[in-house]
């Protein structure tokens, strides 16, 4: 069993080109084939090094599959490969977001806090519907920009555009999670 080469991407695990569009059905088929080959049970009687390598490769395979199957995770991962990791809390993504957007997010959060204090679930759900529409639009903008970046050398302005769009997706997702938690509290 060969170790995963240093610097290998999730796309490399499956021998796929680094692109947003992925054939998920083919990915799942290949995942099943690879997971059967790499499964730690197949190496139960092997040396400790081989067992550890099998476990590491299975873990990497599972993470690659989880990331590449999910369109949002895949977009964030492609941006990370372009040098912008929005998943890190210290990534500086917040300071790089346009000020007007950050102000808008603060206003949205304050309005949600008010709705939650008033126990106004209907208002929170209406806000969530609007934010979900905006989250989808931001994700589409990011995807379109990432597809453009696939066609040539990465332009800094396009990377920044994708970063800002996915930054919005991240903020909107957190907002929606907060509304979902509020809904659960109100309906239980």
PDB file of C-alpha atoms in Angstrom:
ATOM      1  CA  UNK A   1       0.000   0.000   0.000  1.00  0.00           C
ATOM      2  CA  UNK A   2       1.440   3.362  -1.030  1.00  0.00           C
ATOM      3  CA  UNK A   3       1.146   6.408   1.183  1.00  0.00           C
ATOM      4  CA  UNK A   4      -0.759   9.444  -0.016  1.00  0.00           C
ATOM      5  CA  UNK A   5       1.848  11.808  -1.463  1.00  0.00           C
ATOM      6  CA  UNK A   6       2.455  15.042   0.440  1.00  0.00           C
ATOM      7  CA  UNK A   7       0.452  17.894  -1.050  1.00  0.00           C
ATOM      8  CA  UNK A   8      -2.113  15.573  -2.624  1.00  0.00           C
ATOM      9  CA  UNK A   9      -5.529  17.169  -2.860  1.00  0.00           C
ATOM     10  CA  UNK A  10      -8.946  15.601  -2.429  1.00  0.00           C
ATOM     11  CA  UNK A  11      -9.194  15.671  -6.211  1.00  0.00           C
ATOM     12  CA  UNK A  12      -5.916  13.733  -6.490  1.00  0.00           C
ATOM     13  CA  UNK A  13      -7.311  10.983  -4.230  1.00  0.00           C
ATOM     14  CA  UNK A  14      -9.844  10.230  -6.958  1.00  0.00           C
ATOM     15  CA  UNK A  15      -7.693  11.165  -9.954  1.00  0.00           C
ATOM     16  CA  UNK A  16     -10.054  14.028 -10.771  1.00  0.00           C
ATOM     17  CA  UNK A  17      -9.195  17.387 -12.291  1.00  0.00           C
ATOM     18  CA  UNK A  18      -9.317  20.296  -9.861  1.00  0.00           C
ATOM     19  CA  UNK A  19     -12.732  21.658 -10.857  1.00  0.00           C
ATOM     20  CA  UNK A  20     -16.010  22.657  -9.277  1.00  0.00           C
ATOM     21  CA  UNK A  21     -18.095  20.318 -11.420  1.00  0.00           C
ATOM     22  CA  UNK A  22     -17.773  16.719 -10.234  1.00  0.00           C
ATOM     23  CA  UNK A  23     -19.624  13.610 -11.379  1.00  0.00           C
ATOM     24  CA  UNK A  24     -20.953  12.660  -7.934  1.00  0.00           C
ATOM     25  CA  UNK A  25     -22.250   9.233  -9.050  1.00  0.00           C
ATOM     26  CA  UNK A  26     -18.801   8.327 -10.432  1.00  0.00           C
ATOM     27  CA  UNK A  27     -17.185   9.720  -7.281  1.00  0.00           C
ATOM     28  CA  UNK A  28     -19.386   7.501  -5.104  1.00  0.00           C
ATOM     29  CA  UNK A  29     -18.579   4.417  -7.219  1.00  0.00           C
ATOM     30  CA  UNK A  30     -14.868   5.122  -6.980  1.00  0.00           C
ATOM     31  CA  UNK A  31     -15.206   5.764  -3.240  1.00  0.00           C
ATOM     32  CA  UNK A  32     -16.762   2.325  -2.726  1.00  0.00           C
ATOM     33  CA  UNK A  33     -13.968   0.659  -4.731  1.00  0.00           C
ATOM     34  CA  UNK A  34     -11.200   2.503  -2.896  1.00  0.00           C
ATOM     35  CA  UNK A  35     -12.756   2.027   0.532  1.00  0.00           C
ATOM     36  CA  UNK A  36     -12.909  -1.737  -0.030  1.00  0.00           C
ATOM     37  CA  UNK A  37      -9.210  -1.775  -0.966  1.00  0.00           C
ATOM     38  CA  UNK A  38      -8.118   0.458   1.908  1.00  0.00           C
ATOM     39  CA  UNK A  39     -10.449  -0.642   4.698  1.00  0.00           C
ATOM     40  CA  UNK A  40      -8.526  -1.264   7.944  1.00  0.00           C
ATOM     41  CA  UNK A  41     -10.178  -4.713   8.367  1.00  0.00           C
ATOM     42  CA  UNK A  42      -8.238  -5.903   5.327  1.00  0.00           C
ATOM     43  CA  UNK A  43      -5.013  -5.057   7.174  1.00  0.00           C
ATOM     44  CA  UNK A  44      -5.926  -6.458  10.605  1.00  0.00           C
ATOM     45  CA  UNK A  45      -3.114  -9.053  10.402  1.00  0.00           C
ATOM     46  CA  UNK A  46      -0.583  -6.672   8.782  1.00  0.00           C
ATOM     47  CA  UNK A  47       2.283  -4.884  10.485  1.00  0.00           C
ATOM     48  CA  UNK A  48       1.447  -1.864  12.659  1.00  0.00           C
ATOM     49  CA  UNK A  49       2.801   0.512  10.000  1.00  0.00           C
ATOM     50  CA  UNK A  50       0.507  -0.975   7.332  1.00  0.00           C
ATOM     51  CA  UNK A  51      -2.511  -0.833   9.677  1.00  0.00           C
ATOM     52  CA  UNK A  52      -1.777   2.812  10.514  1.00  0.00           C
ATOM     53  CA  UNK A  53      -1.333   3.673   6.839  1.00  0.00           C
ATOM     54  CA  UNK A  54      -4.644   1.984   6.001  1.00  0.00           C
ATOM     55  CA  UNK A  55      -6.416   3.962   8.711  1.00  0.00           C
ATOM     56  CA  UNK A  56      -4.817   7.242   7.549  1.00  0.00           C
ATOM     57  CA  UNK A  57      -5.762   6.590   3.928  1.00  0.00           C
ATOM     58  CA  UNK A  58      -9.318   5.596   4.859  1.00  0.00           C
ATOM     59  CA  UNK A  59      -9.655   8.801   6.879  1.00  0.00           C
ATOM     60  CA  UNK A  60      -8.297  10.866   3.962  1.00  0.00           C
ATOM     61  CA  UNK A  61     -10.641   9.067   1.548  1.00  0.00           C
ATOM     62  CA  UNK A  62     -13.653   9.742   3.775  1.00  0.00           C
ATOM     63  CA  UNK A  63     -12.760  13.427   4.153  1.00  0.00           C
ATOM     64  CA  UNK A  64     -12.168  13.799   0.399  1.00  0.00           C
ATOM     65  CA  UNK A  65     -15.518  12.181  -0.356  1.00  0.00           C
ATOM     66  CA  UNK A  66     -17.407  14.297   2.168  1.00  0.00           C
ATOM     67  CA  UNK A  67     -15.853  17.472   0.775  1.00  0.00           C
ATOM     68  CA  UNK A  68     -16.236  16.723  -2.930  1.00  0.00           C
ATOM     69  CA  UNK A  69     -19.819  15.402  -2.700  1.00  0.00           C
ATOM     70  CA  UNK A  70     -21.114  18.579  -1.066  1.00  0.00           C
ATOM     71  CA  UNK A  71     -21.320  21.554  -3.484  1.00  0.00           C
ATOM     72  CA  UNK A  72     -20.774  24.155  -0.753  1.00  0.00           C
ATOM     73  CA  UNK A  73     -17.859  22.334   0.875  1.00  0.00           C
ATOM     74  CA  UNK A  74     -16.356  21.786  -2.583  1.00  0.00           C
ATOM     75  CA  UNK A  75     -16.496  25.540  -3.298  1.00  0.00           C
ATOM     76  CA  UNK A  76     -14.823  26.367   0.026  1.00  0.00           C
ATOM     77  CA  UNK A  77     -12.177  23.698  -0.645  1.00  0.00           C
ATOM     78  CA  UNK A  78     -11.403  25.047  -4.126  1.00  0.00           C
ATOM     79  CA  UNK A  79     -10.996  28.516  -2.640  1.00  0.00           C
ATOM     80  CA  UNK A  80      -8.656  27.030  -0.021  1.00  0.00           C
ATOM     81  CA  UNK A  81      -6.572  25.502  -2.828  1.00  0.00           C
ATOM     82  CA  UNK A  82      -6.360  29.034  -4.257  1.00  0.00           C
ATOM     83  CA  UNK A  83      -4.835  30.208  -0.969  1.00  0.00           C
ATOM     84  CA  UNK A  84      -7.893  31.502   0.942  1.00  0.00           C
ATOM     85  CA  UNK A  85      -9.028  29.334   3.851  1.00  0.00           C
ATOM     86  CA  UNK A  86     -12.338  30.717   5.121  1.00  0.00           C
ATOM     87  CA  UNK A  87     -12.769  27.789   7.502  1.00  0.00           C
ATOM     88  CA  UNK A  88     -10.061  29.112   9.818  1.00  0.00           C
ATOM     89  CA  UNK A  89     -11.356  31.531  12.411  1.00  0.00           C
ATOM     90  CA  UNK A  90      -8.166  33.603  12.161  1.00  0.00           C
ATOM     91  CA  UNK A  91      -8.187  33.625   8.374  1.00  0.00           C
ATOM     92  CA  UNK A  92      -8.671  37.365   8.170  1.00  0.00           C
ATOM     93  CA  UNK A  93     -11.761  36.800   6.039  1.00  0.00           C
ATOM     94  CA  UNK A  94     -13.807  39.084   8.269  1.00  0.00           C
ATOM     95  CA  UNK A  95     -11.449  42.019   7.917  1.00  0.00           C
ATOM     96  CA  UNK A  96     -11.385  41.469   4.159  1.00  0.00           C
ATOM     97  CA  UNK A  97     -15.178  41.552   3.774  1.00  0.00           C
ATOM     98  CA  UNK A  98     -16.691  44.807   2.502  1.00  0.00           C
ATOM     99  CA  UNK A  99     -17.654  47.087   5.385  1.00  0.00           C
ATOM    100  CA  UNK A 100     -21.178  47.627   4.062  1.00  0.00           C
ATOM    101  CA  UNK A 101     -21.779  43.874   4.145  1.00  0.00           C
ATOM    102  CA  UNK A 102     -20.490  43.593   7.715  1.00  0.00           C
ATOM    103  CA  UNK A 103     -22.791  46.446   8.744  1.00  0.00           C
ATOM    104  CA  UNK A 104     -25.698  44.703   7.027  1.00  0.00           C
ATOM    105  CA  UNK A 105     -24.917  41.467   8.888  1.00  0.00           C
ATOM    106  CA  UNK A 106     -24.873  43.332  12.194  1.00  0.00           C
ATOM    107  CA  UNK A 107     -28.297  44.818  11.416  1.00  0.00           C
ATOM    108  CA  UNK A 108     -29.633  41.371  10.467  1.00  0.00           C
ATOM    109  CA  UNK A 109     -28.302  39.881  13.703  1.00  0.00           C
ATOM    110  CA  UNK A 110     -29.826  42.695  15.763  1.00  0.00           C
ATOM    111  CA  UNK A 111     -33.204  42.190  14.040  1.00  0.00           C
ATOM    112  CA  UNK A 112     -32.982  38.454  14.689  1.00  0.00           C
ATOM    113  CA  UNK A 113     -32.082  39.060  18.341  1.00  0.00           C
ATOM    114  CA  UNK A 114     -35.141  41.303  18.658  1.00  0.00           C
ATOM    115  CA  UNK A 115     -37.379  38.661  17.066  1.00  0.00           C
ATOM    116  CA  UNK A 116     -35.967  36.019  19.381  1.00  0.00           C
ATOM    117  CA  UNK A 117     -36.438  38.211  22.471  1.00  0.00           C
ATOM    118  CA  UNK A 118     -40.043  38.832  21.419  1.00  0.00           C
ATOM    119  CA  UNK A 119     -40.378  35.082  20.726  1.00  0.00           C
ATOM    120  CA  UNK A 120     -41.585  36.028  17.246  1.00  0.00           C
ATOM    121  CA  UNK A 121     -40.920  32.816  15.320  1.00  0.00           C
ATOM    122  CA  UNK A 122     -42.860  33.983  12.261  1.00  0.00           C
ATOM    123  CA  UNK A 123     -40.618  37.040  11.864  1.00  0.00           C
ATOM    124  CA  UNK A 124     -37.452  34.959  12.324  1.00  0.00           C
ATOM    125  CA  UNK A 125     -38.643  32.457   9.712  1.00  0.00           C
ATOM    126  CA  UNK A 126     -39.395  35.235   7.215  1.00  0.00           C
ATOM    127  CA  UNK A 127     -35.911  36.636   7.779  1.00  0.00           C
ATOM    128  CA  UNK A 128     -34.474  33.137   7.289  1.00  0.00           C
ATOM    129  CA  UNK A 129     -36.323  32.707   3.976  1.00  0.00           C
ATOM    130  CA  UNK A 130     -34.814  35.969   2.705  1.00  0.00           C
ATOM    131  CA  UNK A 131     -31.340  35.043   3.964  1.00  0.00           C
ATOM    132  CA  UNK A 132     -31.573  31.579   2.370  1.00  0.00           C
ATOM    133  CA  UNK A 133     -32.325  33.196  -1.001  1.00  0.00           C
ATOM    134  CA  UNK A 134     -29.307  35.448  -0.541  1.00  0.00           C
ATOM    135  CA  UNK A 135     -27.138  32.494   0.572  1.00  0.00           C
ATOM    136  CA  UNK A 136     -28.024  30.602  -2.613  1.00  0.00           C
ATOM    137  CA  UNK A 137     -27.262  33.649  -4.771  1.00  0.00           C
ATOM    138  CA  UNK A 138     -23.892  34.159  -3.046  1.00  0.00           C
ATOM    139  CA  UNK A 139     -23.017  30.483  -3.526  1.00  0.00           C
ATOM    140  CA  UNK A 140     -23.932  30.707  -7.215  1.00  0.00           C
ATOM    141  CA  UNK A 141     -21.753  33.804  -7.601  1.00  0.00           C
ATOM    142  CA  UNK A 142     -18.859  31.946  -5.963  1.00  0.00           C
ATOM    143  CA  UNK A 143     -19.383  28.874  -8.152  1.00  0.00           C
ATOM    144  CA  UNK A 144     -19.514  30.963 -11.329  1.00  0.00           C
ATOM    145  CA  UNK A 145     -16.304  32.735 -10.310  1.00  0.00           C
ATOM    146  CA  UNK A 146     -14.561  29.450  -9.421  1.00  0.00           C
ATOM    147  CA  UNK A 147     -15.542  28.014 -12.808  1.00  0.00           C
ATOM    148  CA  UNK A 148     -14.022  31.083 -14.472  1.00  0.00           C
ATOM    149  CA  UNK A 149     -10.837  30.619 -12.441  1.00  0.00           C
ATOM    150  CA  UNK A 150     -10.554  27.024 -13.712  1.00  0.00           C
ATOM    151  CA  UNK A 151     -10.056  28.334 -17.252  1.00  0.00           C
ATOM    152  CA  UNK A 152      -6.789  30.140 -16.650  1.00  0.00           C
ATOM    153  CA  UNK A 153      -4.240  31.415 -14.172  1.00  0.00           C
ATOM    154  CA  UNK A 154      -5.919  32.686 -10.990  1.00  0.00           C
ATOM    155  CA  UNK A 155      -6.588  36.416 -11.168  1.00  0.00           C
ATOM    156  CA  UNK A 156      -6.393  38.081  -7.766  1.00  0.00           C
ATOM    157  CA  UNK A 157      -9.628  39.997  -8.397  1.00  0.00           C
ATOM    158  CA  UNK A 158     -11.507  36.765  -9.180  1.00  0.00           C
ATOM    159  CA  UNK A 159     -10.105  35.012  -6.116  1.00  0.00           C
ATOM    160  CA  UNK A 160     -11.207  37.984  -4.019  1.00  0.00           C
ATOM    161  CA  UNK A 161     -14.667  37.918  -5.632  1.00  0.00           C
ATOM    162  CA  UNK A 162     -15.048  34.196  -4.850  1.00  0.00           C
ATOM    163  CA  UNK A 163     -13.743  34.801  -1.339  1.00  0.00           C
ATOM    164  CA  UNK A 164     -16.276  37.574  -0.689  1.00  0.00           C
ATOM    165  CA  UNK A 165     -19.130  35.472  -2.081  1.00  0.00           C
ATOM    166  CA  UNK A 166     -18.189  32.469   0.061  1.00  0.00           C
ATOM    167  CA  UNK A 167     -17.691  34.774   3.041  1.00  0.00           C
ATOM    168  CA  UNK A 168     -21.321  35.818   2.578  1.00  0.00           C
ATOM    169  CA  UNK A 169     -22.341  32.154   2.319  1.00  0.00           C
ATOM    170  CA  UNK A 170     -20.559  31.518   5.609  1.00  0.00           C
ATOM    171  CA  UNK A 171     -22.280  34.423   7.401  1.00  0.00           C
ATOM    172  CA  UNK A 172     -25.678  33.525   5.977  1.00  0.00           C
ATOM    173  CA  UNK A 173     -25.259  29.868   6.953  1.00  0.00           C
ATOM    174  CA  UNK A 174     -24.486  30.835  10.543  1.00  0.00           C
ATOM    175  CA  UNK A 175     -27.539  33.100  10.578  1.00  0.00           C
ATOM    176  CA  UNK A 176     -29.726  30.251   9.326  1.00  0.00           C
ATOM    177  CA  UNK A 177     -28.285  27.905  11.951  1.00  0.00           C
ATOM    178  CA  UNK A 178     -29.195  30.430  14.630  1.00  0.00           C
ATOM    179  CA  UNK A 179     -32.776  30.632  13.311  1.00  0.00           C
ATOM    180  CA  UNK A 180     -32.960  26.830  13.209  1.00  0.00           C
ATOM    181  CA  UNK A 181     -31.875  26.631  16.861  1.00  0.00           C
ATOM    182  CA  UNK A 182     -34.510  29.254  17.756  1.00  0.00           C
ATOM    183  CA  UNK A 183     -37.183  27.247  15.883  1.00  0.00           C
ATOM    184  CA  UNK A 184     -36.244  24.096  17.775  1.00  0.00           C
ATOM    185  CA  UNK A 185     -36.459  25.944  21.094  1.00  0.00           C
ATOM    186  CA  UNK A 186     -39.838  27.471  20.231  1.00  0.00           C
ATOM    187  CA  UNK A 187     -41.374  24.250  18.904  1.00  0.00           C
ATOM    188  CA  UNK A 188     -40.194  21.944  21.699  1.00  0.00           C
TER     189      UNK A 188
END
